[in-house]
PDB file of C-alpha atoms in Angstrom:
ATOM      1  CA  UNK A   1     -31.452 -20.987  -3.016  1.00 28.00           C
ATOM      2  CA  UNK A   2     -29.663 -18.844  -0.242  1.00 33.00           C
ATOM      3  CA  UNK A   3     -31.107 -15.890   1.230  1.00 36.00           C
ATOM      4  CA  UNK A   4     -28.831 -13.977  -0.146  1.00 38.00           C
ATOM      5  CA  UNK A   5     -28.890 -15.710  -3.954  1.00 34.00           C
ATOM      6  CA  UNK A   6     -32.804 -14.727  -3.532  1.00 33.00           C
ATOM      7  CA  UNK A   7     -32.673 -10.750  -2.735  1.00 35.00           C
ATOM      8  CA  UNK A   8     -29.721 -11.007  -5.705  1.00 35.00           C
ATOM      9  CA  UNK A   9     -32.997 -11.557  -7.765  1.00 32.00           C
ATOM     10  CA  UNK A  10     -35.177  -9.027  -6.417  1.00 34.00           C
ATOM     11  CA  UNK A  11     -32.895  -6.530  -4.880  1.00 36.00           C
ATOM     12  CA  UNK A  12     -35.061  -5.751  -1.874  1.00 35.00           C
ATOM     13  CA  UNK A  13     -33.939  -8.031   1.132  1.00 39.00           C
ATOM     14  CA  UNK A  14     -33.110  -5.876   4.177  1.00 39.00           C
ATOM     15  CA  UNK A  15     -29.466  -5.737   5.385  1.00 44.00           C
ATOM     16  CA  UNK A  16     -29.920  -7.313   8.887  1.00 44.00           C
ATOM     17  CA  UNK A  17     -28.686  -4.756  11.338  1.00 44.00           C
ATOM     18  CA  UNK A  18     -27.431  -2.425   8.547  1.00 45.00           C
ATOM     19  CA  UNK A  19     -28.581   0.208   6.432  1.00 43.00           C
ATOM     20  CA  UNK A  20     -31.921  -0.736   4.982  1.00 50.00           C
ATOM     21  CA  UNK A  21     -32.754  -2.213   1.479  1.00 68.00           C
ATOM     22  CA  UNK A  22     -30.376  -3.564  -0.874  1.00 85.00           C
ATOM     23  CA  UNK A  23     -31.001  -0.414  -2.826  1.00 88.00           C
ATOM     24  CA  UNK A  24     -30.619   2.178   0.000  1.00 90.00           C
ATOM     25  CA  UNK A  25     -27.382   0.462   0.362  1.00 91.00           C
ATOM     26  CA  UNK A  26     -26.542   0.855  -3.424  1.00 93.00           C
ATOM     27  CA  UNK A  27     -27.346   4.349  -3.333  1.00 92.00           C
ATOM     28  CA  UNK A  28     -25.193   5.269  -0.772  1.00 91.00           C
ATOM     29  CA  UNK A  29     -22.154   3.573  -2.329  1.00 94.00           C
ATOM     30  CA  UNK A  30     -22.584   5.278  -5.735  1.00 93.00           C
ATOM     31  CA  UNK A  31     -22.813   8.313  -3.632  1.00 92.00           C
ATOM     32  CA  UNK A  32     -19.586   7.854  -1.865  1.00 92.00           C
ATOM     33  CA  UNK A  33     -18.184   6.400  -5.095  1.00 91.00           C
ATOM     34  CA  UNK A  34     -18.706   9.590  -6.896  1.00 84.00           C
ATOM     35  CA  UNK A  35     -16.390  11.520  -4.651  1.00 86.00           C
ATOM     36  CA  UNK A  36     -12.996  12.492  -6.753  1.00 86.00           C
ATOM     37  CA  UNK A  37     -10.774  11.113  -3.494  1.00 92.00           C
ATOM     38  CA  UNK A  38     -12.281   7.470  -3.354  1.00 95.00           C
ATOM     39  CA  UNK A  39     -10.699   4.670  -3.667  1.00 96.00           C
ATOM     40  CA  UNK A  40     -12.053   0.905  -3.556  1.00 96.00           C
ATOM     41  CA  UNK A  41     -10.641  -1.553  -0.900  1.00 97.00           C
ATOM     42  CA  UNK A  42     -10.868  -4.563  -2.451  1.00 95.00           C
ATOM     43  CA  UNK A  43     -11.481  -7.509   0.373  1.00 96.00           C
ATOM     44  CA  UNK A  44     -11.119  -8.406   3.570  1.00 97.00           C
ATOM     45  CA  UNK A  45      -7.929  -8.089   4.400  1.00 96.00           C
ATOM     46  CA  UNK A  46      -8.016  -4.324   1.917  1.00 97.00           C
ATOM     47  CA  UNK A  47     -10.655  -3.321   4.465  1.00 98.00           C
ATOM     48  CA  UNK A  48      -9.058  -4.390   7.972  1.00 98.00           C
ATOM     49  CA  UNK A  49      -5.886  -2.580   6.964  1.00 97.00           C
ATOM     50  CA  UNK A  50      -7.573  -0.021   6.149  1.00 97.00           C
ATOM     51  CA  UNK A  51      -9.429   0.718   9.035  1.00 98.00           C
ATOM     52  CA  UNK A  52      -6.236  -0.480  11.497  1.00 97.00           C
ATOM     53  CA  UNK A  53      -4.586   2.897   9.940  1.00 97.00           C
ATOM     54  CA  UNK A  54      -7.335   5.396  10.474  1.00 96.00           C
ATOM     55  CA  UNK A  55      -8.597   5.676   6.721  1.00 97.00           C
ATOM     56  CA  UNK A  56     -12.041   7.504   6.415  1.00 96.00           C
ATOM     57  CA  UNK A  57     -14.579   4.581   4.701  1.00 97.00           C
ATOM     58  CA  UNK A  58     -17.782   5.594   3.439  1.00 96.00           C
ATOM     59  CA  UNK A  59     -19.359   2.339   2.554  1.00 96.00           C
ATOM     60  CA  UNK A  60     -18.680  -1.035   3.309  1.00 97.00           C
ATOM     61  CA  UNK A  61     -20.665  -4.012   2.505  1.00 97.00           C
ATOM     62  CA  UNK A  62     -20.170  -7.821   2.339  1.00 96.00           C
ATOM     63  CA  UNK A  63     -21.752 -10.688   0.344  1.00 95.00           C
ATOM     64  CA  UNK A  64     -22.173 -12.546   3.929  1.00 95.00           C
ATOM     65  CA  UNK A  65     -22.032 -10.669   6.679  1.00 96.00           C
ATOM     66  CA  UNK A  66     -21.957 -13.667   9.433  1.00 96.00           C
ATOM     67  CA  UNK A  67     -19.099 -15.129   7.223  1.00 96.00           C
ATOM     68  CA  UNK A  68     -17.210 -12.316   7.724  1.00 97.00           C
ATOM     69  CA  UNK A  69     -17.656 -11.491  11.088  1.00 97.00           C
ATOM     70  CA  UNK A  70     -16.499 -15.002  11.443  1.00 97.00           C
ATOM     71  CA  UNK A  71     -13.468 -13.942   9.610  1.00 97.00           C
ATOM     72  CA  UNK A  72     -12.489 -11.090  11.641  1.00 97.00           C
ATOM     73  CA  UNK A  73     -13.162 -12.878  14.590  1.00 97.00           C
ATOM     74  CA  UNK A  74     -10.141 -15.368  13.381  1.00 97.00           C
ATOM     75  CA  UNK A  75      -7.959 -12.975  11.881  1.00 96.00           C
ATOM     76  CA  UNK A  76      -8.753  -9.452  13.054  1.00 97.00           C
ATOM     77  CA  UNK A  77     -10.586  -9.460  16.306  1.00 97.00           C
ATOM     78  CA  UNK A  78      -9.699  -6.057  17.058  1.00 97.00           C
ATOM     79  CA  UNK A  79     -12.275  -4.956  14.784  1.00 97.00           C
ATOM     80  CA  UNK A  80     -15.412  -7.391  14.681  1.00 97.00           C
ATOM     81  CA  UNK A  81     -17.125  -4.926  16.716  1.00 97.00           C
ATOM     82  CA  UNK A  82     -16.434  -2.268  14.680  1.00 97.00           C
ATOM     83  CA  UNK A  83     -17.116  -4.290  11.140  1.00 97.00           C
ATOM     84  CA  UNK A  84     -20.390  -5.920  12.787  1.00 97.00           C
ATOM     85  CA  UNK A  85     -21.668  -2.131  13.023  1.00 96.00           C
ATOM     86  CA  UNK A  86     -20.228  -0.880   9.751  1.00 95.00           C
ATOM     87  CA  UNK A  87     -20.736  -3.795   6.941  1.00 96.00           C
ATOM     88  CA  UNK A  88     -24.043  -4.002   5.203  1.00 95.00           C
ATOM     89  CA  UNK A  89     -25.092  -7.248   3.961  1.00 94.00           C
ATOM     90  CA  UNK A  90     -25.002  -6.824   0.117  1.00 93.00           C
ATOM     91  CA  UNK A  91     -25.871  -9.837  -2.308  1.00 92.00           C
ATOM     92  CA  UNK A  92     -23.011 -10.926  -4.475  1.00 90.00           C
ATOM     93  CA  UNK A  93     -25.262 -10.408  -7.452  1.00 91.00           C
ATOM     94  CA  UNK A  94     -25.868  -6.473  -6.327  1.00 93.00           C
ATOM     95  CA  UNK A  95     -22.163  -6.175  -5.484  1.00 94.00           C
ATOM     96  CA  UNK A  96     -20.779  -7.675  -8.712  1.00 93.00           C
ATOM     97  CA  UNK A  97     -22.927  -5.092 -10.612  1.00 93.00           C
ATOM     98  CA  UNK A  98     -20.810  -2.348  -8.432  1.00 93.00           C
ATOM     99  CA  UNK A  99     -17.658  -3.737  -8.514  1.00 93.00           C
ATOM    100  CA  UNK A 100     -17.364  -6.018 -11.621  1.00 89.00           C
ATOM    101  CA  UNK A 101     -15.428  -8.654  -9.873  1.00 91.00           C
ATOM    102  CA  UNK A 102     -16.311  -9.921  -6.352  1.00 93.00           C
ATOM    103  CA  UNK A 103     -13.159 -10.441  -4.296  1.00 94.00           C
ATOM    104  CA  UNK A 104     -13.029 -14.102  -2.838  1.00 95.00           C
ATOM    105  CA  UNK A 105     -13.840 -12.734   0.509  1.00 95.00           C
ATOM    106  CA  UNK A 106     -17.089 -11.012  -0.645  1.00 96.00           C
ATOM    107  CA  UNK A 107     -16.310  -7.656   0.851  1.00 97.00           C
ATOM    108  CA  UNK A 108     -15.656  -4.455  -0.784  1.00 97.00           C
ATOM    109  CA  UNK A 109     -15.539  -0.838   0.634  1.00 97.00           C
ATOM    110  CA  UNK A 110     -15.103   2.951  -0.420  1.00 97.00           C
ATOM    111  CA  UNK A 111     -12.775   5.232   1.120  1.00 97.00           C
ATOM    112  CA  UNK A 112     -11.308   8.350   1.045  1.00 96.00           C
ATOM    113  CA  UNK A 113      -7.793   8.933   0.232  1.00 96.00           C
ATOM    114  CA  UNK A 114      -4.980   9.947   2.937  1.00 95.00           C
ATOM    115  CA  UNK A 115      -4.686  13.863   2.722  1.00 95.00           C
ATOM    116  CA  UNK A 116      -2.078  14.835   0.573  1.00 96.00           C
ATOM    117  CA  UNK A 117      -0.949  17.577   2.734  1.00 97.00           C
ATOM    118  CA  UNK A 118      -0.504  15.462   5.939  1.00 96.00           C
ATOM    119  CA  UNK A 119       1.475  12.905   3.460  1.00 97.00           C
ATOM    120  CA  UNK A 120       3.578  15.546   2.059  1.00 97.00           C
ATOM    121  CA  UNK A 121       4.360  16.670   5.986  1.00 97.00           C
ATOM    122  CA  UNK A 122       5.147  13.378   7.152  1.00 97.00           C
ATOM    123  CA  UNK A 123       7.434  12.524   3.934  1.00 97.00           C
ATOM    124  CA  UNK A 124       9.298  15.847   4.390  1.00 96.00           C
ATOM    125  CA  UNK A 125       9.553  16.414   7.812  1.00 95.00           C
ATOM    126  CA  UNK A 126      12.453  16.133   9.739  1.00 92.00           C
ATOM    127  CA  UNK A 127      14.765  14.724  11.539  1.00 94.00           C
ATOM    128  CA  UNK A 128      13.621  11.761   9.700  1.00 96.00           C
ATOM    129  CA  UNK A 129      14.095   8.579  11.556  1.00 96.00           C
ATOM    130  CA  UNK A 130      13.078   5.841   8.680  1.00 98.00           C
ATOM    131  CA  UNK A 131      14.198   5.876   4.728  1.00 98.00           C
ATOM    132  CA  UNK A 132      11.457   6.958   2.002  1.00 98.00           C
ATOM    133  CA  UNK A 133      11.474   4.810  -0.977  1.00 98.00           C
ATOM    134  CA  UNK A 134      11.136   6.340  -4.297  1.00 98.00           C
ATOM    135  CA  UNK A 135      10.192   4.545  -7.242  1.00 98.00           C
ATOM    136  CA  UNK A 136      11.231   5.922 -10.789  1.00 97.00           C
ATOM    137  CA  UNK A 137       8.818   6.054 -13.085  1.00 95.00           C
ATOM    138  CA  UNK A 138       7.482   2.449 -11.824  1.00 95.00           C
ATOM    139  CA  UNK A 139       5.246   0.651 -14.929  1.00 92.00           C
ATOM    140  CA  UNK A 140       3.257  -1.779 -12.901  1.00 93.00           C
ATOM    141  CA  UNK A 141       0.853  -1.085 -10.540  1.00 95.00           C
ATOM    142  CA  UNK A 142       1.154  -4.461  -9.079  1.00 95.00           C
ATOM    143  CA  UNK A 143       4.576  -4.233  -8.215  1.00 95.00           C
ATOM    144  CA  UNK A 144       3.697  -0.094  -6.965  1.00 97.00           C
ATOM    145  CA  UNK A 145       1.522  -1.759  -4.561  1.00 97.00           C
ATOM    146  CA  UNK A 146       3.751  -4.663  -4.018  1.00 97.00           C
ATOM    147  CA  UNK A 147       6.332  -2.066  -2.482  1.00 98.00           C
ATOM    148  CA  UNK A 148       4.027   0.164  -0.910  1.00 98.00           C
ATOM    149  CA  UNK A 149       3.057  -3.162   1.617  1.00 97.00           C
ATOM    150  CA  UNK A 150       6.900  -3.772   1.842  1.00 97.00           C
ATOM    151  CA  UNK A 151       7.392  -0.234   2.896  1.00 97.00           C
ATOM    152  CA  UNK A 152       4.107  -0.486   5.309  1.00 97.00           C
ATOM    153  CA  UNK A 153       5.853  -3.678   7.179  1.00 97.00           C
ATOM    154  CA  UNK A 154       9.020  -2.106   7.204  1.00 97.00           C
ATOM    155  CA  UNK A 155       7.254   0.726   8.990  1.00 96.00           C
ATOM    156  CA  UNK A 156       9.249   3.337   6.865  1.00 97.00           C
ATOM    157  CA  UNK A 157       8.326   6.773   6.339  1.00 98.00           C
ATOM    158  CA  UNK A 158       6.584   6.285   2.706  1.00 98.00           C
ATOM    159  CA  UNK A 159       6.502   5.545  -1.017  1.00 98.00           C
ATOM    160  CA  UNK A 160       7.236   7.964  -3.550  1.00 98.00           C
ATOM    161  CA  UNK A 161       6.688   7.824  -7.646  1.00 98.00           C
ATOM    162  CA  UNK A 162       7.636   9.734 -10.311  1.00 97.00           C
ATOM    163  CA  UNK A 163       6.281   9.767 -13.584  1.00 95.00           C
ATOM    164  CA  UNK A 164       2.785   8.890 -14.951  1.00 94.00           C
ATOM    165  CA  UNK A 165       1.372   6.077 -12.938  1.00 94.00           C
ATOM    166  CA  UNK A 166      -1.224   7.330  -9.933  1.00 96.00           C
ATOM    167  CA  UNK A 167      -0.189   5.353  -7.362  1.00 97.00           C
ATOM    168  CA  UNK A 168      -3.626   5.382  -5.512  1.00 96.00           C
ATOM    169  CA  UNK A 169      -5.071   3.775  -8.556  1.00 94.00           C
ATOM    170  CA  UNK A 170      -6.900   0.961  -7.524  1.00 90.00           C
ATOM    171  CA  UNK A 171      -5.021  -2.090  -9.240  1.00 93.00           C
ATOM    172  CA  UNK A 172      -1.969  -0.525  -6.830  1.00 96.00           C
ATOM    173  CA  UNK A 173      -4.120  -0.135  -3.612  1.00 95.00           C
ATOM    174  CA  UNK A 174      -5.512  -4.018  -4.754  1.00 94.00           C
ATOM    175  CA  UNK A 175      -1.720  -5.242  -4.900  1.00 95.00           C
ATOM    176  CA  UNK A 176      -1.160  -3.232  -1.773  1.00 97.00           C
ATOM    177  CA  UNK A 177      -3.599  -4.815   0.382  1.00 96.00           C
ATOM    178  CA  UNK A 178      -5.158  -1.837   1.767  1.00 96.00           C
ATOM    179  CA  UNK A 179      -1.891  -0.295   3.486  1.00 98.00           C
ATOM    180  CA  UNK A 180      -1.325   2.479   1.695  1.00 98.00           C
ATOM    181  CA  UNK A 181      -3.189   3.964   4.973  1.00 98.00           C
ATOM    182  CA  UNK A 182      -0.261   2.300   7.193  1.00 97.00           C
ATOM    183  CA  UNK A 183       2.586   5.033   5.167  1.00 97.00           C
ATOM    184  CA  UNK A 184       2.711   8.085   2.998  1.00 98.00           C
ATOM    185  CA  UNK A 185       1.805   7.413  -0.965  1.00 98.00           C
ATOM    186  CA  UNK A 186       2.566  10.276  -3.040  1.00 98.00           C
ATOM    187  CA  UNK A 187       3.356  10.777  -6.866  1.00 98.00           C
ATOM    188  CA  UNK A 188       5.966  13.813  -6.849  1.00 98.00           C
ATOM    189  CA  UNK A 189       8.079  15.369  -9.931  1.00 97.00           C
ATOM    190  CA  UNK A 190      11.620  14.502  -9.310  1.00 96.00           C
ATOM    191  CA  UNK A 191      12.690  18.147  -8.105  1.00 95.00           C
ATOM    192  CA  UNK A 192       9.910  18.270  -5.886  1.00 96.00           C
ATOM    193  CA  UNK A 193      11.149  15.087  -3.574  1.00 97.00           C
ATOM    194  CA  UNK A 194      11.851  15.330   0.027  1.00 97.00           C
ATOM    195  CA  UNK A 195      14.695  16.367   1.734  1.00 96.00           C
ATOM    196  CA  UNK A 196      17.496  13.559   2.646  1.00 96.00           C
ATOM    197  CA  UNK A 197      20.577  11.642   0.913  1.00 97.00           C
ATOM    198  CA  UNK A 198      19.920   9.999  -2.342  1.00 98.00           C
ATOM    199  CA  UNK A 199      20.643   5.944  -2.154  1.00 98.00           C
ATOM    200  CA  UNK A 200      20.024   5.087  -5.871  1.00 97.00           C
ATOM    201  CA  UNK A 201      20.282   1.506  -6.846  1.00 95.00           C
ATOM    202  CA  UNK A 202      22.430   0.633  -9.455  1.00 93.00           C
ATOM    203  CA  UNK A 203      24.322  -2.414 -10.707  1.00 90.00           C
ATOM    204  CA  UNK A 204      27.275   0.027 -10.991  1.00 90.00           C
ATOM    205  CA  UNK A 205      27.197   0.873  -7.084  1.00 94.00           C
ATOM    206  CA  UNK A 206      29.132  -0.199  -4.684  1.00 95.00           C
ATOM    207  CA  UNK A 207      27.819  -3.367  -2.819  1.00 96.00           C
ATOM    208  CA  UNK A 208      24.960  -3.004  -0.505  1.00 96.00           C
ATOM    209  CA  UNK A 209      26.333  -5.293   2.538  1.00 95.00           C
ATOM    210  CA  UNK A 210      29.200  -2.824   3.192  1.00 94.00           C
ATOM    211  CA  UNK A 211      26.764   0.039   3.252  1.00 93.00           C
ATOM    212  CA  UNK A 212      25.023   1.635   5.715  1.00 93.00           C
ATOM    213  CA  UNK A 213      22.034   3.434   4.553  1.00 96.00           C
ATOM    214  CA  UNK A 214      20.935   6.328   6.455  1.00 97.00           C
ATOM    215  CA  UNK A 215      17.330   6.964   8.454  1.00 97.00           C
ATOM    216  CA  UNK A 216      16.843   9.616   6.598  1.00 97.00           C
ATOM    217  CA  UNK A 217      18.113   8.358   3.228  1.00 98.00           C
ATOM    218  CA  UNK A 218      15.366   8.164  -0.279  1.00 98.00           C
ATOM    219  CA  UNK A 219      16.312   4.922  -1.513  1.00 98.00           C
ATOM    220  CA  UNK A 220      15.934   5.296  -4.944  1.00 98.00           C
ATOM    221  CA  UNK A 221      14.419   2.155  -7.015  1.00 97.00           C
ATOM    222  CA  UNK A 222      14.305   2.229 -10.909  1.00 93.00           C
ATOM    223  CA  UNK A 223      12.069  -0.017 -13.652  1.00 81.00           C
ATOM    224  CA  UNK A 224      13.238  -3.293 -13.749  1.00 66.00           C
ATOM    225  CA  UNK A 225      13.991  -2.772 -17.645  1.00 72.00           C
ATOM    226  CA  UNK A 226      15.136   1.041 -17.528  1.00 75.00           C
ATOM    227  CA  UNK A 227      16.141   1.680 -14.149  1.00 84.00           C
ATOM    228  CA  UNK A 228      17.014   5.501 -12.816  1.00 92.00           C
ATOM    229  CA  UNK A 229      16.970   8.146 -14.534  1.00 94.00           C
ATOM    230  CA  UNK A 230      19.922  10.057 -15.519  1.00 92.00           C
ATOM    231  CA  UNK A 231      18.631  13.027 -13.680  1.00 94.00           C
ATOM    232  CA  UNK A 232      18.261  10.969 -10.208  1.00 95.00           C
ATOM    233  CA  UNK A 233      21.396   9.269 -10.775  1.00 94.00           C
ATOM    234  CA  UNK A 234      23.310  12.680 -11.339  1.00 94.00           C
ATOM    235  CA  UNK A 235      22.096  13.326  -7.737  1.00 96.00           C
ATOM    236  CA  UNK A 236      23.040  10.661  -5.926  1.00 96.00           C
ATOM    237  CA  UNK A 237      24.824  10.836  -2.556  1.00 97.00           C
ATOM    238  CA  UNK A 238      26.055   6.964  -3.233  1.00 97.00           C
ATOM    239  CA  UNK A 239      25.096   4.565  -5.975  1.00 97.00           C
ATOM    240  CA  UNK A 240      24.074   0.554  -4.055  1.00 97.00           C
ATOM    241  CA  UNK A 241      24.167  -2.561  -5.497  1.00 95.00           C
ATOM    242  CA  UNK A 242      21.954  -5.944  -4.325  1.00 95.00           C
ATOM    243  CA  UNK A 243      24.565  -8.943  -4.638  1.00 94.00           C
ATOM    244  CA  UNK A 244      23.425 -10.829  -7.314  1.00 92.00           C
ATOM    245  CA  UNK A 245      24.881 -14.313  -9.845  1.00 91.00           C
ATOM    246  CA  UNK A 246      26.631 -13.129 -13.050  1.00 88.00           C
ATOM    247  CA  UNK A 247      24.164 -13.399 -16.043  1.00 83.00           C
ATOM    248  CA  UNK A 248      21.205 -12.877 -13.670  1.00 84.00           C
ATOM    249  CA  UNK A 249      19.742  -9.389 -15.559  1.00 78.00           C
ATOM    250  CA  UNK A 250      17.695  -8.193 -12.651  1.00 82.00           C
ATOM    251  CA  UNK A 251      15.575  -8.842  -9.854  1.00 88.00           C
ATOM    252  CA  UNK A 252      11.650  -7.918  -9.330  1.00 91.00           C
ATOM    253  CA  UNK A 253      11.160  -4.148  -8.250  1.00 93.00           C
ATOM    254  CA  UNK A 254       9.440  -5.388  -5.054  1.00 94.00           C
ATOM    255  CA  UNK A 255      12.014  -8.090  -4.218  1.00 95.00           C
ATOM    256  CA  UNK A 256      14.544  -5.353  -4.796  1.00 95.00           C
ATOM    257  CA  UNK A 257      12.997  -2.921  -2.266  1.00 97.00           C
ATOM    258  CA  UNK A 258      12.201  -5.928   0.332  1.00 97.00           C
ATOM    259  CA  UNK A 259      16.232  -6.612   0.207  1.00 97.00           C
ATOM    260  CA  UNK A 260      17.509  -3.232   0.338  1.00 97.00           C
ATOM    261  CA  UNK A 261      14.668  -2.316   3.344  1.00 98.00           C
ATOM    262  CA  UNK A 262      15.377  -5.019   5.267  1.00 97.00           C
ATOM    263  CA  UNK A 263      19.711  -4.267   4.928  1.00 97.00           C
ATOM    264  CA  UNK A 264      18.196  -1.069   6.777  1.00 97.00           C
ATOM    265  CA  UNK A 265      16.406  -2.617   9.925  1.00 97.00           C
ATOM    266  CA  UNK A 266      19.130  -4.916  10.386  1.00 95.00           C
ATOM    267  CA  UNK A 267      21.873  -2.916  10.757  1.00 95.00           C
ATOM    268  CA  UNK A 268      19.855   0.739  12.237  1.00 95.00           C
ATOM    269  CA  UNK A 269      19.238   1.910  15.449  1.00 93.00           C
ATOM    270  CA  UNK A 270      16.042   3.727  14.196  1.00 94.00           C
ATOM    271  CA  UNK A 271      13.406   3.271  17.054  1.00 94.00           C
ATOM    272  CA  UNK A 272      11.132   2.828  14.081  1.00 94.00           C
ATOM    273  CA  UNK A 273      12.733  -0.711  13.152  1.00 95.00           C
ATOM    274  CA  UNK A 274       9.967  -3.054  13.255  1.00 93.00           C
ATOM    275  CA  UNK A 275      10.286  -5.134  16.652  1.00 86.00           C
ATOM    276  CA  UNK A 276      13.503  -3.129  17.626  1.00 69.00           C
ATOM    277  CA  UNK A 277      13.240  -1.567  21.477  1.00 58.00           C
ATOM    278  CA  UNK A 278      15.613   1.330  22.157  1.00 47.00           C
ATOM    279  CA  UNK A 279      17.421  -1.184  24.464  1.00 45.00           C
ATOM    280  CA  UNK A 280      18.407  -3.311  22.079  1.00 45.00           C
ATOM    281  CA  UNK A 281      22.233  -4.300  21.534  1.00 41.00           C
ATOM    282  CA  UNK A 282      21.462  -4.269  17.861  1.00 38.00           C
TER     283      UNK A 282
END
């Protein structure tokens, strides 16, 4: 039996160089997980974004704590310093009574949203030098999440929904892999979006390759089986198509967004393109 398989049964171990007992540690995640903002970062990789875009955790704790600090040291060694004072050794029977369903990494954390008043100024401030996406009335958090790590790579200015689906919900920060830190997430009503040129997709629209979507533009993504709204469509400053084979009905939302963002670094002059300098000939 491990050590750790052994404080799973009695739930007293010490963490070794973090918090205390296994039920100090406990206590202070259903503390933090009590808070209305919280959301769970669900792995590793959740967790290093997370903390590489300034999010506020609370808790974090790890099934193996030397395995992990093994991992960062391999894939994140910015931060094994800071995760080697931060994690708290947690056994994977404790944490599966927290979380339900241990991520393959062991680790899990609690943080605190991004402030929705410092995601509203970055989405509506101006001049804007990267497109916002907007998502109508999405219906899978996967692929909400899916986009929102598109749009964090991308390095554009943030995600938007409409409609009914939260997109901090924790399937969507899960798909998203911790980077809704790196952008701004927000749900807004569709008169309340920011300012800037509508791009709505459309099979309808003219073709995407000969145009040139503006920094400031809110490309405008519908539901792969009902698309945008009449009200968005009404208010577009161009309808855009994605080439695509006859008889093909439609691609995946996040595929979708991936081809439209990346017609937008490669034919900008943002300074925000990913890996763009200002000297470039691009």
């Amino acid at each position: 039996m491990t050590e750790d398989a052994g404080t799973a049964a009695g739930g007293t171990a010490p963490d070794e160089g973090g918090e205390g007992p296994a039920e100090a540690v406990v206590g202070h995640w259903r503390a933090a997980d009590g808070s209305d903002d919280v959301v769970l970062l669900d792995g590793f990789h959740a967790l290093k974004h997370a903390l590489r875009f300034g999010a506020d955790v609370r808790v974090a704790v790890s099934a193996d704590k030397d395995a992990t600090l093994r991992l960062a040291a391999d894939l994140a060694p910015d931060l094994t310093a800071d995760l080697a004072a931060r994690l708290s050794r947690l056994p994977a029977g404790v944490l599966r009574g927290l979380v339900g369903r241990v991520h393959p990494t062991g680790v899990a954390a609690l943080a605190g949203r991004r402030e929705r008043a410092a995601n509203l100024a970055a989405l509506s401030g101006t001049p804007r030098l990267a497109p916002v996406v907007v998502l109508d009335s999405p219906r899978n958090l996967g692929n909400v999440g899916a986009v929102i790590r598109l749009a964090a790579g991308f390095g554009v200015t943030g995600v938007v929904t409409t409609g009914d689906l939260d997109p901090w919900h924790p399937n969507a920060v899960r798909s998203g892999a911790g980077l809704h830190y790196a952008t701004a997430v927000e749900r807004l009503t569709p008169d309340s979006l920011p300012p800037g040129p509508l791009y709505v997709l459309d099979p309808e629209g003219a073709d995407i390759r000969r145009t040139e979507l503006p920094d400031d533009a809110l490309v405008v993504f519908g539901s792969e089986r009902h698309g945008v709204s009449d009200e968005l469509r009404g208010r577009a400053a161009a309808l855009v198509a994605l080439p695509m084979r006859a008889q093909v009905s439609s691609y995946n939302l996040a595929t979708s967004v991936g081809m439209a963002l990346y017609h937008w670094a490669a034919t900008s002059r943002s300074p925000l393109v990913p890996g763009l300098s200002a000297a470039d000939p691009h």
